[in-house]
């Protein structure tokens, strides 16, 4: 008996140790320029590449409906100014890779470069963000690209179903319309683009998140040289999400006859990044539909092979925070897939998940977090995201996320299911039959 008890104690100790996630040893460095621009930096000598993520904290809620998409227009116009036609040609231009993205909360431009070329790349980011070329031809080019984005997004059932979900969760709320809006592509003029840029692209609304093998003291001087003489502007208060506006009594069904793929989404209003319930909501989404061990994967892929793809997650936005689960399928399987989603969610509201399910979900989430630290682009992005949306404690929240995820218990997962998804909004996008059984 003593040997059995000792073995059990050793097993329990091993399990506890195996599930205790590591955290980064070094805290991020931070500074703020006199004009309000913020910089966060994580040293990572293991990688030869520097990642610079430039966030501007301008949200979709600050766009008008007819101008929805103007932030994307400015991203495209900014990309065209990386090489200035009014500057002499460079004999050795910097080796760099630039990409853009945006969410309902911010716009982001990401540059990857070698350490010795950081000063040149910072200068190009300044041009792209704060000094784009405002010309008729540049606007027309950007609008053409934006329209292509809109048409591409509208043709995908998996994208359309989430756009409609957010619009139903936050009806008549600025920023709840589709992330890539048609207004910016078809109705926006150059004066509106200039006005929006002057009001919202400000150094005191900008955060640079940088990760890589560079010296912090040198980096501060390089950022000051590139951005220090920009003038701050007046910040507009970000409105909090509305309350009320309960879910529709029936599922919203849309027809997409040009698509062979159909999609079902189920969701509710979720916690923001600073909400104490964010870790528990993330574990809930992972239990429900993230990864091979999730309930939806087991029901829709392993048991019956009905779904082409599955996704679940939390979007911890300041503008439209929500939790969701989606599945794509053939149109003839829509009803079965919808029923399965609602059944599995109902089970989570009625009883806590098993401890083993929660352990799998926690390990998967903080495992993903650790994998992100091996990539400077991902490291800089998530450090910047937390720092942008939580100015006071963002880096600390980012560093402690694995431990906060590891502390989530089954009853907390059930509580989140009841809080966020007791009366979920259901969206169905129906494609046409592929002609196969």
XYZ file of C-alpha atoms in Angstrom, residues 4-435:
432
model
C 1.157 2.374 -4.293
C 0.688 5.663 -2.450
C 4.256 6.697 -3.259
C 3.700 5.886 -6.909
C 0.491 7.895 -6.957
C 2.243 10.865 -5.351
C 5.051 10.689 -7.895
C 2.530 10.486 -10.745
C 0.616 13.476 -9.420
C 3.830 15.468 -8.984
C 4.943 14.608 -12.530
C 1.560 15.598 -13.979
C 1.611 18.906 -12.106
C 5.135 19.671 -13.254
C 4.371 18.649 -16.838
C 1.447 21.066 -16.939
C 3.286 24.015 -15.405
C 4.169 26.140 -18.425
C 7.433 28.052 -18.614
C 7.453 31.828 -19.016
C 10.012 34.075 -20.633
C 12.945 34.877 -18.357
C 13.471 38.462 -19.500
C 10.846 41.153 -19.038
C 10.169 43.388 -22.050
C 11.794 46.814 -22.032
C 9.535 49.850 -22.531
C 9.837 53.540 -23.237
C 7.720 56.444 -24.451
C 8.922 59.293 -26.648
C 8.079 62.909 -25.809
C 5.394 62.889 -28.536
C 3.626 59.903 -26.944
C 4.841 57.121 -29.220
C 5.401 53.947 -27.197
C 8.034 51.259 -27.723
C 8.153 47.763 -26.220
C 11.112 45.496 -26.880
C 11.889 41.834 -26.259
C 15.493 40.766 -26.739
C 15.818 37.474 -28.596
C 19.437 36.722 -29.580
C 18.454 33.247 -30.831
C 17.129 34.696 -34.095
C 19.114 36.728 -36.680
C 16.014 38.614 -37.832
C 14.475 41.700 -36.222
C 10.688 42.013 -36.281
C 9.122 45.474 -36.004
C 5.345 45.584 -35.537
C 3.914 49.108 -35.832
C 0.390 49.401 -34.401
C -1.829 52.445 -34.820
C -4.705 52.380 -32.345
C -7.445 53.491 -34.726
C -10.564 51.348 -34.755
C -13.332 50.319 -37.122
C -15.755 52.123 -34.813
C -14.158 55.403 -35.933
C -14.979 54.750 -39.573
C -18.328 55.766 -41.020
C -20.482 53.162 -42.755
C -19.930 54.777 -46.160
C -16.212 54.996 -45.391
C -15.779 51.502 -43.952
C -12.462 50.195 -45.200
C -10.615 53.532 -45.150
C -8.006 52.071 -42.798
C -7.284 49.342 -45.342
C -7.015 51.982 -48.059
C -4.408 53.775 -45.998
C -2.471 50.523 -45.566
C -2.331 50.061 -49.341
C -1.420 53.691 -49.938
C 1.282 53.439 -47.291
C 2.819 50.367 -48.898
C 3.362 52.361 -52.097
C 5.423 54.983 -50.262
C 8.060 52.594 -48.901
C 10.295 53.629 -51.799
C 10.049 57.402 -52.215
C 10.150 58.725 -55.783
C 11.404 62.087 -54.471
C 14.505 60.427 -52.975
C 17.650 59.441 -54.941
C 17.965 55.728 -55.769
C 19.774 53.675 -53.152
C 22.778 51.635 -54.168
C 22.046 49.085 -51.429
C 18.371 49.173 -50.340
C 17.642 47.334 -47.085
C 16.761 43.667 -47.123
C 13.282 43.724 -45.636
C 9.895 42.076 -45.819
C 6.781 44.168 -45.133
C 3.208 43.014 -44.570
C 0.044 44.704 -43.352
C -2.997 43.624 -41.377
C -5.844 45.170 -39.464
C -8.481 44.272 -36.903
C -11.486 46.111 -35.574
C -9.156 47.655 -32.964
C -6.013 48.657 -34.832
C -3.982 48.687 -38.036
C -0.623 46.964 -38.107
C 2.396 47.087 -40.384
C 5.079 44.439 -39.854
C 8.664 44.706 -41.101
C 11.280 41.963 -40.919
C 14.900 42.974 -41.445
C 18.531 42.433 -40.481
C 19.804 44.155 -37.316
C 22.098 46.539 -39.154
C 19.216 47.810 -41.309
C 16.806 48.750 -38.521
C 17.356 52.548 -38.949
C 16.462 52.436 -42.658
C 13.433 50.248 -42.033
C 12.163 52.517 -39.254
C 12.330 55.436 -41.685
C 10.268 53.538 -44.217
C 7.668 52.694 -41.593
C 7.418 56.388 -40.787
C 6.765 57.182 -44.445
C 4.195 54.394 -44.794
C 2.257 55.255 -41.635
C 2.557 59.007 -41.299
C 3.595 60.359 -44.708
C 1.823 58.378 -47.450
C 1.337 59.871 -50.911
C -2.171 61.301 -51.212
C -2.860 61.363 -54.927
C -5.779 60.443 -57.119
C -3.857 57.610 -58.767
C -2.718 56.227 -55.405
C -6.299 56.247 -54.100
C -7.608 54.530 -57.240
C -4.953 51.835 -56.915
C -5.854 51.268 -53.252
C -9.591 51.172 -53.965
C -9.090 48.577 -56.676
C -7.147 46.386 -54.273
C -9.762 46.907 -51.543
C -12.587 45.933 -53.889
C -10.716 42.748 -54.750
C -10.464 42.035 -51.022
C -14.179 42.654 -50.537
C -15.178 40.376 -53.402
C -12.772 37.689 -52.241
C -14.087 37.814 -48.684
C -17.719 37.762 -49.791
C -17.080 34.621 -51.847
C -15.927 32.590 -48.821
C -18.631 31.104 -46.645
C -16.214 30.803 -43.709
C -15.528 34.571 -43.792
C -19.087 35.656 -44.499
C -20.512 33.657 -41.601
C -18.260 35.432 -39.064
C -18.969 38.881 -40.547
C -22.701 38.292 -40.141
C -22.223 36.852 -36.650
C -20.519 40.040 -35.418
C -23.162 42.218 -37.061
C -25.914 40.255 -35.265
C -24.116 40.335 -31.922
C -23.607 44.119 -32.117
C -26.490 45.465 -34.224
C -26.302 49.106 -35.333
C -22.961 49.491 -33.561
C -20.122 51.306 -35.386
C -17.435 48.830 -36.276
C -19.662 45.755 -36.383
C -20.012 45.866 -40.164
C -17.702 43.637 -42.243
C -14.052 44.265 -41.496
C -13.264 44.964 -45.167
C -16.056 47.363 -46.140
C -17.428 48.232 -49.566
C -17.812 51.904 -48.640
C -14.085 52.530 -48.726
C -13.765 50.750 -52.071
C -16.604 52.547 -53.864
C -17.648 55.773 -52.107
C -14.628 57.237 -50.298
C -12.921 60.276 -51.828
C -9.429 61.655 -51.317
C -10.528 64.422 -48.934
C -12.137 61.906 -46.578
C -9.011 59.710 -46.636
C -6.782 62.688 -45.819
C -9.087 63.873 -43.026
C -9.273 60.413 -41.457
C -5.495 60.057 -41.619
C -4.862 63.448 -40.010
C -7.281 62.693 -37.164
C -6.253 59.150 -36.317
C -2.695 58.426 -37.475
C -0.879 60.054 -34.575
C 2.360 59.176 -32.780
C 0.533 59.232 -29.454
C -1.750 56.495 -30.833
C 1.163 54.422 -32.111
C 3.039 51.513 -30.566
C 6.211 49.904 -31.901
C 6.724 46.341 -30.709
C 10.177 45.030 -31.589
C 11.804 41.634 -31.059
C 15.256 40.509 -32.110
C 19.016 40.495 -31.509
C 19.635 44.235 -31.091
C 20.884 46.445 -28.288
C 18.101 48.252 -26.408
C 20.089 51.457 -25.910
C 20.919 51.670 -29.622
C 17.334 50.870 -30.565
C 15.924 53.726 -28.466
C 18.156 56.202 -30.291
C 17.155 54.812 -33.680
C 13.435 55.101 -32.885
C 13.929 58.645 -31.605
C 15.764 59.555 -34.806
C 12.999 58.171 -37.041
C 9.867 59.256 -35.132
C 10.878 61.787 -32.475
C 9.983 64.971 -34.394
C 6.423 63.915 -35.226
C 3.815 66.089 -33.522
C 1.165 64.488 -31.300
C -2.514 65.155 -31.834
C -5.775 65.051 -29.950
C -6.933 61.541 -29.179
C -10.569 60.617 -29.664
C -12.079 58.491 -26.916
C -12.848 54.903 -27.914
C -16.472 54.099 -27.139
C -17.168 50.967 -25.095
C -19.243 48.182 -26.704
C -23.000 48.552 -26.249
C -25.083 46.436 -23.904
C -28.450 44.909 -24.621
C -29.552 43.858 -28.107
C -30.195 40.208 -27.292
C -29.711 37.387 -29.794
C -32.237 36.645 -32.527
C -34.892 34.062 -31.692
C -34.114 32.066 -34.835
C -30.942 31.314 -36.780
C -30.055 33.772 -39.520
C -29.851 31.898 -42.838
C -28.122 33.347 -45.893
C -27.869 31.836 -49.357
C -24.525 31.761 -51.213
C -25.364 29.973 -54.475
C -21.888 30.554 -55.937
C -20.151 28.487 -53.242
C -19.831 24.723 -52.933
C -19.039 25.225 -49.245
C -21.594 26.031 -46.549
C -20.831 27.284 -43.057
C -22.425 27.361 -39.622
C -21.353 29.748 -36.859
C -22.441 29.903 -33.256
C -21.350 32.698 -30.959
C -21.963 35.209 -28.224
C -20.466 38.329 -26.731
C -17.217 37.465 -25.012
C -14.615 38.976 -22.696
C -12.090 41.577 -23.752
C -8.366 41.048 -23.354
C -8.310 42.774 -19.950
C -11.309 40.847 -18.612
C -10.324 38.362 -15.863
C -12.482 35.764 -17.641
C -10.455 35.864 -20.860
C -8.339 32.750 -20.008
C -11.427 30.720 -19.057
C -13.215 31.765 -22.267
C -10.154 30.739 -24.290
C -10.154 27.305 -22.657
C -13.900 27.004 -23.323
C -13.346 27.649 -27.034
C -10.521 25.095 -27.116
C -12.644 22.446 -25.388
C -15.486 23.092 -27.808
C -13.792 23.303 -31.176
C -10.033 23.902 -31.301
C -7.729 21.045 -32.212
C -8.079 17.326 -32.722
C -9.110 16.604 -29.141
C -12.047 19.024 -29.128
C -15.657 17.947 -28.863
C -16.613 19.221 -32.314
C -13.635 17.508 -33.949
C -14.659 14.230 -32.347
C -18.327 14.575 -33.382
C -17.965 16.126 -36.835
C -14.669 14.657 -38.096
C -13.965 11.396 -36.298
C -17.490 10.025 -35.837
C -19.145 11.134 -39.091
C -16.619 13.120 -41.169
C -19.154 15.863 -41.933
C -17.074 19.022 -41.663
C -14.363 20.325 -43.973
C -12.895 22.635 -41.349
C -13.517 23.607 -37.735
C -12.543 26.679 -35.754
C -13.297 28.138 -32.340
C -11.832 31.020 -30.433
C -12.165 34.292 -28.585
C -11.708 37.651 -30.289
C -10.900 39.873 -27.262
C -11.602 43.142 -29.054
C -12.296 46.470 -27.377
C -14.792 47.215 -30.163
C -16.688 43.920 -30.603
C -15.450 41.147 -28.274
C -16.969 37.757 -29.072
C -16.525 34.004 -28.694
C -17.385 31.697 -31.562
C -17.312 28.222 -33.079
C -17.605 27.584 -36.807
C -17.809 24.559 -39.087
C -17.823 24.335 -42.875
C -19.633 21.516 -44.633
C -21.695 20.466 -47.650
C -25.108 22.103 -47.926
C -26.864 18.771 -47.387
C -25.155 18.449 -43.987
C -25.956 21.939 -42.665
C -28.818 20.883 -40.406
C -26.821 18.033 -38.845
C -23.787 20.259 -38.274
C -25.915 23.016 -36.735
C -27.603 20.518 -34.424
C -24.229 19.104 -33.342
C -22.849 22.558 -32.515
C -25.878 23.442 -30.397
C -25.877 20.048 -28.657
C -22.233 20.238 -27.643
C -22.649 23.778 -26.391
C -25.741 22.847 -24.413
C -23.792 20.044 -22.729
C -21.135 22.527 -21.630
C -23.755 24.787 -20.070
C -25.341 21.859 -18.211
C -22.208 20.225 -16.797
C -18.510 21.110 -16.461
C -16.158 19.413 -18.917
C -14.011 16.543 -17.724
C -10.686 17.413 -16.144
C -8.870 15.615 -18.978
C -10.572 17.835 -21.567
C -9.553 20.969 -19.713
C -5.974 19.735 -19.316
C -5.751 19.116 -23.090
C -7.167 22.549 -23.868
C -4.877 24.352 -21.414
C -1.786 22.569 -22.679
C -2.686 23.266 -26.303
C -3.199 26.987 -25.635
C -0.046 27.626 -23.667
C 1.862 25.332 -26.015
C 0.842 27.588 -28.874
C 1.993 30.555 -26.813
C 5.424 29.007 -26.348
C 5.737 28.177 -30.043
C 5.057 31.825 -30.845
C 8.112 32.831 -28.839
C 10.345 31.005 -31.342
C 9.297 33.398 -34.108
C 10.201 37.068 -33.689
C 7.290 38.189 -35.865
C 4.765 36.365 -33.692
C 6.553 37.353 -30.495
C 6.528 41.047 -31.418
C 2.918 40.890 -32.595
C 1.463 39.405 -29.424
C 3.611 41.490 -27.099
C 2.424 44.546 -29.035
C -1.206 43.445 -29.054
C -1.325 43.060 -25.267
C 0.572 46.322 -24.773
C -1.750 48.210 -27.129
C -5.032 47.005 -25.642
C -3.862 47.175 -22.021
C -1.452 50.081 -21.648
C -0.981 49.685 -17.904
C -0.456 45.944 -17.531
C -0.217 44.616 -21.088
C 3.328 43.164 -20.986
C 2.658 41.591 -17.588
C -0.569 40.022 -18.852
C 1.266 38.723 -21.890
C 4.027 37.136 -19.817
C 1.621 35.606 -17.303
C -0.866 34.230 -19.845
C 0.442 30.615 -19.718
C 0.117 30.528 -15.925
C -3.361 32.082 -16.029
C -4.443 29.516 -18.625
C -3.004 26.672 -16.533
C -5.093 27.828 -13.549
C -8.471 27.506 -15.352
C -10.746 24.898 -13.777
C -13.663 22.931 -15.328
C -16.290 24.861 -13.356
C -14.914 28.140 -14.728
C -15.304 26.780 -18.257
C -18.936 25.914 -17.551
C -19.516 29.366 -16.058
C -18.198 30.976 -19.248
C -20.428 28.776 -21.386
C -23.433 29.899 -19.376
C -22.384 33.540 -19.410
C -21.472 33.911 -23.077
C -23.277 31.158 -24.939
C -26.443 30.274 -23.028
C -28.508 31.874 -25.834
C -26.105 31.906 -28.769
C -26.546 33.671 -32.067
C -26.560 31.132 -34.903
C -25.634 32.032 -38.479
C -25.973 29.670 -41.436
C -24.529 30.355 -44.890
C -25.870 27.870 -47.425
C -23.929 27.118 -50.594
C -25.159 24.907 -53.415
C -24.843 21.160 -53.763
C -21.684 19.743 -55.258
C -23.719 17.017 -56.912
